[in-house]
């Protein structure tokens, strides 16, 4: 009997916008990393952000992945199908006193900041509601607001082992504070949902953009609290545009849908993604053909730039 753990990766698009070239590259690399070692890939559509997800966008996400030549094992699963499991986990955390109801608004959290933070960094939650209410009902009655639930972050360092960067140490209590695990509308927040789902899907490797590296520390804390396994993490530096900014979902000219509609060749996109990740491949090939060229030790440690010339090349009709 083999004691080796089966290798399972995942594609986890949020259908809140169009999949662009930056996401495409991450999905391809996540897929190659697993497929090159004979592992399974699950597709999970992260549709919990209710207001922004539509059924058309779910179909669009699948269509874009298929255009890239990616496949997955089993049927695509919507994250929202796991809501009951997540509610049970939240109830467990509540029963063990590891979370508390919070009625602070975003504005109040921001105002309570001692020093404003630069850019879009999330403000640290100062713990205003910690120990304030006996239950969610009590919080609602006393404040007239529907509470969210926050996880009590223990003091001290949290270490994330990342395959590219080694051990990265975060101080979640000092940088983020107690974070939201259930939103006001009752839906599980991203950090809880992703931890719950990765465990449920048996995911052993998470390859994603390094904008989510700080989140990995929060996810480690939740995995520990819920006694769930932690997958191996690979956080990849993102794709930047010519001016050095992150590619945004609203930039339509970078969207796969527009590329596909304009008759672009997915094999050119595949080649660009592969070459940007140090893979030695020809200028056009399918995702499947590139699999054997995947080399984890050549993954870049720096962001890659997508310049105009490359973009024009990728948009050319075949
Ligand atoms: N659904 C998330 C996104 O598209 C990815 C979450 C994750 O990889 O943990 O940004």
PDB file of C-alpha atoms and ligand atoms in Angstrom:
ATOM      1  CA  UNK A   1       0.000   0.000   0.000  1.00  0.00           C
ATOM      2  CA  UNK A   2       1.313   3.412  -0.893  1.00  0.00           C
ATOM      3  CA  UNK A   3       1.550   5.905   1.930  1.00  0.00           C
ATOM      4  CA  UNK A   4       1.932   8.743  -0.511  1.00  0.00           C
ATOM      5  CA  UNK A   5      -0.730  11.374  -0.304  1.00  0.00           C
ATOM      6  CA  UNK A   6      -2.671  11.870  -3.549  1.00  0.00           C
ATOM      7  CA  UNK A   7      -1.812  15.182  -5.144  1.00  0.00           C
ATOM      8  CA  UNK A   8      -4.816  17.444  -5.603  1.00  0.00           C
ATOM      9  CA  UNK A   9      -4.745  21.000  -6.909  1.00  0.00           C
ATOM     10  CA  UNK A  10      -7.558  23.388  -7.577  1.00  0.00           C
ATOM     11  CA  UNK A  11      -8.728  26.124  -9.863  1.00  0.00           C
ATOM     12  CA  UNK A  12     -10.811  28.528  -7.790  1.00  0.00           C
ATOM     13  CA  UNK A  13     -12.043  31.399  -9.948  1.00  0.00           C
ATOM     14  CA  UNK A  14     -14.364  34.025  -8.499  1.00  0.00           C
ATOM     15  CA  UNK A  15     -16.930  34.691 -11.189  1.00  0.00           C
ATOM     16  CA  UNK A  16     -17.103  38.361 -10.276  1.00  0.00           C
ATOM     17  CA  UNK A  17     -15.421  39.636 -13.369  1.00  0.00           C
ATOM     18  CA  UNK A  18     -13.834  38.449 -16.520  1.00  0.00           C
ATOM     19  CA  UNK A  19     -10.836  36.167 -16.345  1.00  0.00           C
ATOM     20  CA  UNK A  20      -7.864  38.128 -17.643  1.00  0.00           C
ATOM     21  CA  UNK A  21      -4.377  37.192 -18.731  1.00  0.00           C
ATOM     22  CA  UNK A  22      -2.995  37.433 -15.208  1.00  0.00           C
ATOM     23  CA  UNK A  23      -5.509  34.922 -13.857  1.00  0.00           C
ATOM     24  CA  UNK A  24      -5.039  32.765 -16.931  1.00  0.00           C
ATOM     25  CA  UNK A  25      -1.331  32.493 -16.196  1.00  0.00           C
ATOM     26  CA  UNK A  26      -1.965  31.551 -12.563  1.00  0.00           C
ATOM     27  CA  UNK A  27      -4.541  28.923 -13.532  1.00  0.00           C
ATOM     28  CA  UNK A  28      -2.243  27.419 -16.145  1.00  0.00           C
ATOM     29  CA  UNK A  29       0.624  27.199 -13.667  1.00  0.00           C
ATOM     30  CA  UNK A  30      -1.584  25.711 -10.948  1.00  0.00           C
ATOM     31  CA  UNK A  31      -2.758  23.130 -13.482  1.00  0.00           C
ATOM     32  CA  UNK A  32       0.723  22.317 -14.810  1.00  0.00           C
ATOM     33  CA  UNK A  33       2.171  22.028 -11.340  1.00  0.00           C
ATOM     34  CA  UNK A  34      -0.320  19.298 -10.466  1.00  0.00           C
ATOM     35  CA  UNK A  35      -0.783  17.616 -13.850  1.00  0.00           C
ATOM     36  CA  UNK A  36       2.978  17.334 -14.422  1.00  0.00           C
ATOM     37  CA  UNK A  37       3.067  15.023 -11.395  1.00  0.00           C
ATOM     38  CA  UNK A  38      -0.061  13.127 -12.361  1.00  0.00           C
ATOM     39  CA  UNK A  39      -2.313  14.820  -9.794  1.00  0.00           C
ATOM     40  CA  UNK A  40      -6.002  15.659  -9.831  1.00  0.00           C
ATOM     41  CA  UNK A  41      -7.457  19.112 -10.394  1.00  0.00           C
ATOM     42  CA  UNK A  42     -10.762  20.279  -8.971  1.00  0.00           C
ATOM     43  CA  UNK A  43     -12.703  23.270 -10.245  1.00  0.00           C
ATOM     44  CA  UNK A  44     -14.434  25.276  -7.572  1.00  0.00           C
ATOM     45  CA  UNK A  45     -16.312  28.396  -8.513  1.00  0.00           C
ATOM     46  CA  UNK A  46     -16.139  30.835  -5.604  1.00  0.00           C
ATOM     47  CA  UNK A  47     -19.605  32.292  -5.899  1.00  0.00           C
ATOM     48  CA  UNK A  48     -20.198  33.339  -2.283  1.00  0.00           C
ATOM     49  CA  UNK A  49     -19.808  36.977  -3.107  1.00  0.00           C
ATOM     50  CA  UNK A  50     -23.524  36.834  -3.882  1.00  0.00           C
ATOM     51  CA  UNK A  51     -24.179  40.310  -5.239  1.00  0.00           C
ATOM     52  CA  UNK A  52     -21.439  40.154  -7.756  1.00  0.00           C
ATOM     53  CA  UNK A  53     -21.809  36.581  -9.028  1.00  0.00           C
ATOM     54  CA  UNK A  54     -24.260  35.729 -11.757  1.00  0.00           C
ATOM     55  CA  UNK A  55     -24.955  32.393 -13.466  1.00  0.00           C
ATOM     56  CA  UNK A  56     -23.667  33.910 -16.718  1.00  0.00           C
ATOM     57  CA  UNK A  57     -20.371  34.665 -15.041  1.00  0.00           C
ATOM     58  CA  UNK A  58     -20.083  31.090 -13.794  1.00  0.00           C
ATOM     59  CA  UNK A  59     -20.513  29.853 -17.367  1.00  0.00           C
ATOM     60  CA  UNK A  60     -18.093  32.481 -18.586  1.00  0.00           C
ATOM     61  CA  UNK A  61     -15.414  31.314 -16.132  1.00  0.00           C
ATOM     62  CA  UNK A  62     -15.757  27.700 -17.313  1.00  0.00           C
ATOM     63  CA  UNK A  63     -15.744  28.726 -20.961  1.00  0.00           C
ATOM     64  CA  UNK A  64     -12.568  30.798 -20.456  1.00  0.00           C
ATOM     65  CA  UNK A  65     -10.783  27.904 -18.736  1.00  0.00           C
ATOM     66  CA  UNK A  66     -11.818  25.544 -21.508  1.00  0.00           C
ATOM     67  CA  UNK A  67     -10.602  28.019 -24.130  1.00  0.00           C
ATOM     68  CA  UNK A  68      -7.198  27.847 -22.437  1.00  0.00           C
ATOM     69  CA  UNK A  69      -7.308  24.085 -22.798  1.00  0.00           C
ATOM     70  CA  UNK A  70      -7.653  23.319 -19.090  1.00  0.00           C
ATOM     71  CA  UNK A  71      -9.716  20.464 -17.760  1.00  0.00           C
ATOM     72  CA  UNK A  72     -10.646  19.221 -14.314  1.00  0.00           C
ATOM     73  CA  UNK A  73     -11.676  16.006 -12.606  1.00  0.00           C
ATOM     74  CA  UNK A  74     -15.321  15.614 -11.731  1.00  0.00           C
ATOM     75  CA  UNK A  75     -17.964  18.278 -12.131  1.00  0.00           C
ATOM     76  CA  UNK A  76     -17.315  21.923 -11.346  1.00  0.00           C
ATOM     77  CA  UNK A  77     -18.562  22.695  -7.864  1.00  0.00           C
ATOM     78  CA  UNK A  78     -20.052  25.956  -6.664  1.00  0.00           C
ATOM     79  CA  UNK A  79     -18.669  27.152  -3.350  1.00  0.00           C
ATOM     80  CA  UNK A  80     -22.212  28.026  -2.270  1.00  0.00           C
ATOM     81  CA  UNK A  81     -23.051  24.301  -2.126  1.00  0.00           C
ATOM     82  CA  UNK A  82     -20.844  24.075   0.990  1.00  0.00           C
ATOM     83  CA  UNK A  83     -22.718  26.679   3.011  1.00  0.00           C
ATOM     84  CA  UNK A  84     -24.175  24.213   5.525  1.00  0.00           C
ATOM     85  CA  UNK A  85     -20.801  22.648   6.265  1.00  0.00           C
ATOM     86  CA  UNK A  86     -19.333  26.120   6.756  1.00  0.00           C
ATOM     87  CA  UNK A  87     -22.230  27.147   9.011  1.00  0.00           C
ATOM     88  CA  UNK A  88     -21.515  24.078  11.162  1.00  0.00           C
ATOM     89  CA  UNK A  89     -17.850  25.073  11.392  1.00  0.00           C
ATOM     90  CA  UNK A  90     -18.822  28.598  12.361  1.00  0.00           C
ATOM     91  CA  UNK A  91     -21.177  27.230  15.021  1.00  0.00           C
ATOM     92  CA  UNK A  92     -18.340  25.093  16.355  1.00  0.00           C
ATOM     93  CA  UNK A  93     -16.025  28.088  16.575  1.00  0.00           C
ATOM     94  CA  UNK A  94     -18.796  30.021  18.302  1.00  0.00           C
ATOM     95  CA  UNK A  95     -19.474  27.242  20.802  1.00  0.00           C
ATOM     96  CA  UNK A  96     -15.770  27.121  21.650  1.00  0.00           C
ATOM     97  CA  UNK A  97     -15.604  30.888  22.172  1.00  0.00           C
ATOM     98  CA  UNK A  98     -13.152  31.397  19.312  1.00  0.00           C
ATOM     99  CA  UNK A  99     -15.282  33.962  17.478  1.00  0.00           C
ATOM    100  CA  UNK A 100     -17.476  36.845  18.561  1.00  0.00           C
ATOM    101  CA  UNK A 101     -20.206  39.016  17.049  1.00  0.00           C
ATOM    102  CA  UNK A 102     -19.131  42.427  15.792  1.00  0.00           C
ATOM    103  CA  UNK A 103     -21.425  45.320  14.901  1.00  0.00           C
ATOM    104  CA  UNK A 104     -18.776  47.814  13.777  1.00  0.00           C
ATOM    105  CA  UNK A 105     -19.175  49.347  10.347  1.00  0.00           C
ATOM    106  CA  UNK A 106     -16.252  49.617   7.956  1.00  0.00           C
ATOM    107  CA  UNK A 107     -16.135  53.372   8.601  1.00  0.00           C
ATOM    108  CA  UNK A 108     -15.918  52.850  12.351  1.00  0.00           C
ATOM    109  CA  UNK A 109     -13.068  50.398  11.966  1.00  0.00           C
ATOM    110  CA  UNK A 110     -11.223  52.878   9.777  1.00  0.00           C
ATOM    111  CA  UNK A 111     -11.773  55.734  12.222  1.00  0.00           C
ATOM    112  CA  UNK A 112     -10.447  53.683  15.098  1.00  0.00           C
ATOM    113  CA  UNK A 113      -7.132  53.318  13.304  1.00  0.00           C
ATOM    114  CA  UNK A 114      -4.313  55.006  15.141  1.00  0.00           C
ATOM    115  CA  UNK A 115      -2.367  55.654  11.956  1.00  0.00           C
ATOM    116  CA  UNK A 116      -3.856  55.577   8.487  1.00  0.00           C
ATOM    117  CA  UNK A 117      -2.384  52.894   6.296  1.00  0.00           C
ATOM    118  CA  UNK A 118      -1.165  53.429   2.813  1.00  0.00           C
ATOM    119  CA  UNK A 119      -2.941  52.304  -0.323  1.00  0.00           C
ATOM    120  CA  UNK A 120      -5.735  49.818  -0.046  1.00  0.00           C
ATOM    121  CA  UNK A 121      -4.253  48.001   2.945  1.00  0.00           C
ATOM    122  CA  UNK A 122      -6.934  46.661   5.181  1.00  0.00           C
ATOM    123  CA  UNK A 123      -7.259  48.541   8.483  1.00  0.00           C
ATOM    124  CA  UNK A 124      -6.401  46.600  11.623  1.00  0.00           C
ATOM    125  CA  UNK A 125      -9.475  45.783  13.675  1.00  0.00           C
ATOM    126  CA  UNK A 126      -8.862  47.145  17.177  1.00  0.00           C
ATOM    127  CA  UNK A 127     -11.087  44.594  18.919  1.00  0.00           C
ATOM    128  CA  UNK A 128     -13.911  46.987  19.813  1.00  0.00           C
ATOM    129  CA  UNK A 129     -16.583  44.277  20.032  1.00  0.00           C
ATOM    130  CA  UNK A 130     -14.445  41.544  21.607  1.00  0.00           C
ATOM    131  CA  UNK A 131     -16.159  40.442  24.835  1.00  0.00           C
ATOM    132  CA  UNK A 132     -19.003  42.917  24.324  1.00  0.00           C
ATOM    133  CA  UNK A 133     -21.950  40.647  23.506  1.00  0.00           C
ATOM    134  CA  UNK A 134     -23.062  37.262  24.784  1.00  0.00           C
ATOM    135  CA  UNK A 135     -24.386  36.084  21.411  1.00  0.00           C
ATOM    136  CA  UNK A 136     -25.275  37.171  17.886  1.00  0.00           C
ATOM    137  CA  UNK A 137     -28.890  37.767  19.016  1.00  0.00           C
ATOM    138  CA  UNK A 138     -27.741  39.852  21.933  1.00  0.00           C
ATOM    139  CA  UNK A 139     -25.503  41.927  19.635  1.00  0.00           C
ATOM    140  CA  UNK A 140     -28.395  42.499  17.226  1.00  0.00           C
ATOM    141  CA  UNK A 141     -30.804  43.518  20.002  1.00  0.00           C
ATOM    142  CA  UNK A 142     -28.379  45.864  21.694  1.00  0.00           C
ATOM    143  CA  UNK A 143     -27.140  47.576  18.556  1.00  0.00           C
ATOM    144  CA  UNK A 144     -30.021  47.311  16.110  1.00  0.00           C
ATOM    145  CA  UNK A 145     -27.498  46.037  13.572  1.00  0.00           C
ATOM    146  CA  UNK A 146     -26.908  42.604  12.141  1.00  0.00           C
ATOM    147  CA  UNK A 147     -23.527  41.422  13.414  1.00  0.00           C
ATOM    148  CA  UNK A 148     -20.694  39.798  11.548  1.00  0.00           C
ATOM    149  CA  UNK A 149     -18.488  37.210  13.297  1.00  0.00           C
ATOM    150  CA  UNK A 150     -14.803  37.794  13.959  1.00  0.00           C
ATOM    151  CA  UNK A 151     -12.172  35.211  14.748  1.00  0.00           C
ATOM    152  CA  UNK A 152     -10.079  35.887  17.859  1.00  0.00           C
ATOM    153  CA  UNK A 153      -6.517  36.074  16.618  1.00  0.00           C
ATOM    154  CA  UNK A 154      -3.982  34.744  19.112  1.00  0.00           C
ATOM    155  CA  UNK A 155      -0.956  36.913  19.849  1.00  0.00           C
ATOM    156  CA  UNK A 156       2.355  35.893  18.366  1.00  0.00           C
ATOM    157  CA  UNK A 157       3.931  34.953  15.070  1.00  0.00           C
ATOM    158  CA  UNK A 158       2.209  32.810  12.435  1.00  0.00           C
ATOM    159  CA  UNK A 159       4.505  31.025  10.030  1.00  0.00           C
ATOM    160  CA  UNK A 160       3.457  30.192   6.486  1.00  0.00           C
ATOM    161  CA  UNK A 161       5.616  27.767   4.554  1.00  0.00           C
ATOM    162  CA  UNK A 162       5.656  28.863   0.970  1.00  0.00           C
ATOM    163  CA  UNK A 163       7.338  26.694  -1.641  1.00  0.00           C
ATOM    164  CA  UNK A 164       8.865  29.716  -3.375  1.00  0.00           C
ATOM    165  CA  UNK A 165       9.812  31.924  -0.448  1.00  0.00           C
ATOM    166  CA  UNK A 166      10.434  29.481   2.345  1.00  0.00           C
ATOM    167  CA  UNK A 167       9.046  30.325   5.766  1.00  0.00           C
ATOM    168  CA  UNK A 168       7.307  33.682   5.947  1.00  0.00           C
ATOM    169  CA  UNK A 169       6.376  34.996   9.369  1.00  0.00           C
ATOM    170  CA  UNK A 170       3.309  37.172   9.949  1.00  0.00           C
ATOM    171  CA  UNK A 171       1.991  38.916  13.012  1.00  0.00           C
ATOM    172  CA  UNK A 172      -1.699  38.675  12.261  1.00  0.00           C
ATOM    173  CA  UNK A 173      -2.748  40.135  15.633  1.00  0.00           C
ATOM    174  CA  UNK A 174      -0.674  43.260  15.023  1.00  0.00           C
ATOM    175  CA  UNK A 175      -1.358  43.722  11.314  1.00  0.00           C
ATOM    176  CA  UNK A 176      -4.969  42.677  10.804  1.00  0.00           C
ATOM    177  CA  UNK A 177      -6.390  41.893  14.239  1.00  0.00           C
ATOM    178  CA  UNK A 178      -9.504  39.779  14.698  1.00  0.00           C
ATOM    179  CA  UNK A 179     -10.808  39.136  11.190  1.00  0.00           C
ATOM    180  CA  UNK A 180     -14.271  38.484   9.784  1.00  0.00           C
ATOM    181  CA  UNK A 181     -15.249  34.837   9.268  1.00  0.00           C
ATOM    182  CA  UNK A 182     -18.982  35.377   8.694  1.00  0.00           C
ATOM    183  CA  UNK A 183     -20.379  38.416   6.991  1.00  0.00           C
ATOM    184  CA  UNK A 184     -23.376  40.358   8.200  1.00  0.00           C
ATOM    185  CA  UNK A 185     -25.647  38.599   5.764  1.00  0.00           C
ATOM    186  CA  UNK A 186     -24.563  35.347   7.447  1.00  0.00           C
ATOM    187  CA  UNK A 187     -22.508  34.112   4.505  1.00  0.00           C
ATOM    188  CA  UNK A 188     -19.095  32.658   5.357  1.00  0.00           C
ATOM    189  CA  UNK A 189     -16.342  35.155   4.585  1.00  0.00           C
ATOM    190  CA  UNK A 190     -13.574  34.297   2.110  1.00  0.00           C
ATOM    191  CA  UNK A 191     -10.985  33.172   4.716  1.00  0.00           C
ATOM    192  CA  UNK A 192     -13.313  30.631   6.289  1.00  0.00           C
ATOM    193  CA  UNK A 193     -14.835  29.462   3.015  1.00  0.00           C
ATOM    194  CA  UNK A 194     -11.496  28.781   1.370  1.00  0.00           C
ATOM    195  CA  UNK A 195     -10.131  26.847   4.354  1.00  0.00           C
ATOM    196  CA  UNK A 196     -13.281  24.789   4.636  1.00  0.00           C
ATOM    197  CA  UNK A 197     -13.419  24.070   0.913  1.00  0.00           C
ATOM    198  CA  UNK A 198      -9.751  23.230   0.440  1.00  0.00           C
ATOM    199  CA  UNK A 199     -10.105  20.627   3.188  1.00  0.00           C
ATOM    200  CA  UNK A 200     -13.399  19.310   1.791  1.00  0.00           C
ATOM    201  CA  UNK A 201     -11.978  19.044  -1.724  1.00  0.00           C
ATOM    202  CA  UNK A 202      -8.885  17.251  -0.386  1.00  0.00           C
ATOM    203  CA  UNK A 203      -6.643  19.945  -1.861  1.00  0.00           C
ATOM    204  CA  UNK A 204      -2.960  19.311  -1.124  1.00  0.00           C
ATOM    205  CA  UNK A 205      -1.468  22.146  -3.171  1.00  0.00           C
ATOM    206  CA  UNK A 206      -2.615  25.739  -3.575  1.00  0.00           C
ATOM    207  CA  UNK A 207      -0.840  27.748  -6.256  1.00  0.00           C
ATOM    208  CA  UNK A 208      -2.172  31.311  -6.470  1.00  0.00           C
ATOM    209  CA  UNK A 209      -1.124  34.963  -6.710  1.00  0.00           C
ATOM    210  CA  UNK A 210       1.090  36.374  -3.993  1.00  0.00           C
ATOM    211  CA  UNK A 211      -1.494  39.028  -3.191  1.00  0.00           C
ATOM    212  CA  UNK A 212      -3.013  36.205  -1.123  1.00  0.00           C
ATOM    213  CA  UNK A 213       0.144  35.404   0.861  1.00  0.00           C
ATOM    214  CA  UNK A 214      -0.957  37.478   3.908  1.00  0.00           C
ATOM    215  CA  UNK A 215      -4.297  35.660   3.763  1.00  0.00           C
ATOM    216  CA  UNK A 216      -2.454  32.353   4.036  1.00  0.00           C
ATOM    217  CA  UNK A 217      -1.479  33.310   7.603  1.00  0.00           C
ATOM    218  CA  UNK A 218      -5.148  33.834   8.508  1.00  0.00           C
ATOM    219  CA  UNK A 219      -5.994  30.569   6.815  1.00  0.00           C
ATOM    220  CA  UNK A 220      -3.328  28.747   8.863  1.00  0.00           C
ATOM    221  CA  UNK A 221      -4.961  30.033  12.040  1.00  0.00           C
ATOM    222  CA  UNK A 222      -8.372  28.771  10.948  1.00  0.00           C
ATOM    223  CA  UNK A 223      -6.948  25.417   9.875  1.00  0.00           C
ATOM    224  CA  UNK A 224      -5.440  25.027  13.322  1.00  0.00           C
ATOM    225  CA  UNK A 225      -8.637  26.072  15.098  1.00  0.00           C
ATOM    226  CA  UNK A 226     -10.736  23.632  13.066  1.00  0.00           C
ATOM    227  CA  UNK A 227      -8.102  20.869  13.024  1.00  0.00           C
ATOM    228  CA  UNK A 228      -8.058  20.883   9.214  1.00  0.00           C
ATOM    229  CA  UNK A 229      -4.992  19.969   7.164  1.00  0.00           C
ATOM    230  CA  UNK A 230      -2.908  22.681   5.559  1.00  0.00           C
ATOM    231  CA  UNK A 231      -2.096  22.353   1.856  1.00  0.00           C
ATOM    232  CA  UNK A 232       1.322  23.184   0.400  1.00  0.00           C
ATOM    233  CA  UNK A 233       1.350  26.813  -0.735  1.00  0.00           C
ATOM    234  CA  UNK A 234       2.953  28.360  -3.789  1.00  0.00           C
ATOM    235  CA  UNK A 235       2.378  32.116  -3.990  1.00  0.00           C
ATOM    236  CA  UNK A 236       3.349  33.462  -7.361  1.00  0.00           C
ATOM    237  CA  UNK A 237       4.341  37.081  -8.051  1.00  0.00           C
ATOM    238  CA  UNK A 238       1.641  38.739 -10.151  1.00  0.00           C
ATOM    239  CA  UNK A 239       1.553  40.080 -13.676  1.00  0.00           C
ATOM    240  CA  UNK A 240       1.930  43.857 -13.928  1.00  0.00           C
ATOM    241  CA  UNK A 241       0.937  46.082 -16.811  1.00  0.00           C
ATOM    242  CA  UNK A 242       3.355  48.388 -18.602  1.00  0.00           C
ATOM    243  CA  UNK A 243       3.055  51.047 -15.916  1.00  0.00           C
ATOM    244  CA  UNK A 244       3.815  48.549 -13.161  1.00  0.00           C
ATOM    245  CA  UNK A 245       0.247  48.203 -11.901  1.00  0.00           C
ATOM    246  CA  UNK A 246      -1.585  44.943 -11.229  1.00  0.00           C
ATOM    247  CA  UNK A 247      -3.826  43.809 -14.033  1.00  0.00           C
ATOM    248  CA  UNK A 248      -7.383  44.589 -13.040  1.00  0.00           C
ATOM    249  CA  UNK A 249     -10.505  42.700 -13.973  1.00  0.00           C
ATOM    250  CA  UNK A 250     -12.060  45.798 -15.453  1.00  0.00           C
ATOM    251  CA  UNK A 251      -9.409  46.118 -18.128  1.00  0.00           C
ATOM    252  CA  UNK A 252     -11.393  44.426 -20.784  1.00  0.00           C
ATOM    253  CA  UNK A 253      -8.701  44.333 -23.402  1.00  0.00           C
ATOM    254  CA  UNK A 254      -6.874  41.816 -21.224  1.00  0.00           C
ATOM    255  CA  UNK A 255      -9.887  39.577 -20.794  1.00  0.00           C
ATOM    256  CA  UNK A 256      -9.850  36.090 -22.281  1.00  0.00           C
ATOM    257  CA  UNK A 257     -13.372  36.556 -23.561  1.00  0.00           C
ATOM    258  CA  UNK A 258     -12.326  39.466 -25.736  1.00  0.00           C
ATOM    259  CA  UNK A 259      -9.226  37.655 -26.912  1.00  0.00           C
ATOM    260  CA  UNK A 260     -11.305  34.629 -27.837  1.00  0.00           C
ATOM    261  CA  UNK A 261     -13.952  36.743 -29.575  1.00  0.00           C
ATOM    262  CA  UNK A 262     -11.270  38.496 -31.576  1.00  0.00           C
ATOM    263  CA  UNK A 263     -10.047  35.131 -32.819  1.00  0.00           C
ATOM    264  CA  UNK A 264      -6.826  35.051 -30.791  1.00  0.00           C
ATOM    265  CA  UNK A 265      -4.940  31.778 -30.499  1.00  0.00           C
ATOM    266  CA  UNK A 266      -5.052  30.246 -27.020  1.00  0.00           C
ATOM    267  CA  UNK A 267      -1.775  28.456 -27.866  1.00  0.00           C
ATOM    268  CA  UNK A 268      -0.021  31.853 -27.936  1.00  0.00           C
ATOM    269  CA  UNK A 269      -1.419  32.683 -24.478  1.00  0.00           C
ATOM    270  CA  UNK A 270      -0.283  29.305 -23.203  1.00  0.00           C
ATOM    271  CA  UNK A 271       3.223  29.876 -24.605  1.00  0.00           C
ATOM    272  CA  UNK A 272       3.435  33.349 -23.056  1.00  0.00           C
ATOM    273  CA  UNK A 273       2.341  32.045 -19.635  1.00  0.00           C
ATOM    274  CA  UNK A 274       4.766  29.147 -19.817  1.00  0.00           C
ATOM    275  CA  UNK A 275       7.728  31.228 -20.972  1.00  0.00           C
ATOM    276  CA  UNK A 276       7.001  33.872 -18.306  1.00  0.00           C
ATOM    277  CA  UNK A 277       7.388  31.092 -15.765  1.00  0.00           C
ATOM    278  CA  UNK A 278      10.744  29.908 -17.031  1.00  0.00           C
ATOM    279  CA  UNK A 279       9.381  26.986 -19.061  1.00  0.00           C
ATOM    280  CA  UNK A 280      11.223  26.158 -22.260  1.00  0.00           C
ATOM    281  CA  UNK A 281       8.485  25.813 -24.857  1.00  0.00           C
ATOM    282  CA  UNK A 282       7.818  26.883 -28.464  1.00  0.00           C
ATOM    283  CA  UNK A 283       5.820  30.039 -29.268  1.00  0.00           C
ATOM    284  CA  UNK A 284       2.539  28.235 -29.729  1.00  0.00           C
ATOM    285  CA  UNK A 285       1.378  25.080 -28.017  1.00  0.00           C
ATOM    286  CA  UNK A 286      -1.553  23.689 -26.088  1.00  0.00           C
ATOM    287  CA  UNK A 287      -1.767  23.596 -22.300  1.00  0.00           C
ATOM    288  CA  UNK A 288      -1.491  19.830 -22.381  1.00  0.00           C
ATOM    289  CA  UNK A 289       1.570  19.897 -24.631  1.00  0.00           C
ATOM    290  CA  UNK A 290       3.345  22.274 -22.232  1.00  0.00           C
ATOM    291  CA  UNK A 291       2.787  20.118 -19.143  1.00  0.00           C
ATOM    292  CA  UNK A 292       6.084  18.250 -19.201  1.00  0.00           C
ATOM    293  CA  UNK A 293       8.044  21.517 -19.443  1.00  0.00           C
ATOM    294  CA  UNK A 294       6.795  22.732 -16.053  1.00  0.00           C
ATOM    295  CA  UNK A 295       9.729  23.319 -13.713  1.00  0.00           C
ATOM    296  CA  UNK A 296       9.002  24.467 -10.215  1.00  0.00           C
ATOM    297  CA  UNK A 297      12.596  25.510  -9.591  1.00  0.00           C
ATOM    298  CA  UNK A 298      12.402  27.980 -12.487  1.00  0.00           C
ATOM    299  CA  UNK A 299       9.263  29.770 -11.278  1.00  0.00           C
ATOM    300  CA  UNK A 300      10.011  33.507 -11.151  1.00  0.00           C
ATOM    301  CA  UNK A 301      10.487  35.222  -7.807  1.00  0.00           C
ATOM    302  CA  UNK A 302       9.637  38.626  -9.318  1.00  0.00           C
ATOM    303  CA  UNK A 303       6.476  40.016 -10.952  1.00  0.00           C
ATOM    304  CA  UNK A 304       6.373  39.833 -14.734  1.00  0.00           C
ATOM    305  CA  UNK A 305       5.486  42.750 -16.987  1.00  0.00           C
ATOM    306  CA  UNK A 306       3.009  42.420 -19.792  1.00  0.00           C
ATOM    307  CA  UNK A 307       4.068  45.044 -22.301  1.00  0.00           C
ATOM    308  CA  UNK A 308       2.117  46.382 -25.273  1.00  0.00           C
ATOM    309  CA  UNK A 309       4.087  44.451 -27.850  1.00  0.00           C
ATOM    310  CA  UNK A 310       3.432  41.142 -26.117  1.00  0.00           C
ATOM    311  CA  UNK A 311      -0.202  42.042 -25.676  1.00  0.00           C
ATOM    312  CA  UNK A 312      -0.555  42.864 -29.371  1.00  0.00           C
ATOM    313  CA  UNK A 313       1.070  39.547 -30.191  1.00  0.00           C
ATOM    314  CA  UNK A 314      -1.385  37.685 -27.945  1.00  0.00           C
ATOM    315  CA  UNK A 315      -4.347  39.457 -29.521  1.00  0.00           C
ATOM    316  CA  UNK A 316      -3.437  38.607 -33.072  1.00  0.00           C
ATOM    317  CA  UNK A 317      -5.983  36.431 -34.789  1.00  0.00           C
ATOM    318  CA  UNK A 318      -4.566  33.074 -35.721  1.00  0.00           C
TER     319      UNK A 318
HETATM  320  N1  LIG B   1     -11.317  32.973  -5.716  1.00  0.00           N
HETATM  321  C1  LIG B   1     -10.143  33.693  -5.363  1.00  0.00           C
HETATM  322  C2  LIG B   1      -9.794  34.681  -6.453  1.00  0.00           C
HETATM  323  O1  LIG B   1     -10.189  34.493  -7.600  1.00  0.00           O
HETATM  324  C3  LIG B   1      -8.958  32.783  -5.157  1.00  0.00           C
HETATM  325  C4  LIG B   1      -8.913  32.309  -3.789  1.00  0.00           C
HETATM  326  C5  LIG B   1      -7.700  31.462  -3.475  1.00  0.00           C
HETATM  327  O2  LIG B   1      -6.966  31.070  -4.384  1.00  0.00           O
HETATM  328  O3  LIG B   1      -7.512  31.188  -2.304  1.00  0.00           O
HETATM  329  O4  LIG B   1      -9.139  35.653  -6.173  1.00  0.00           O
END
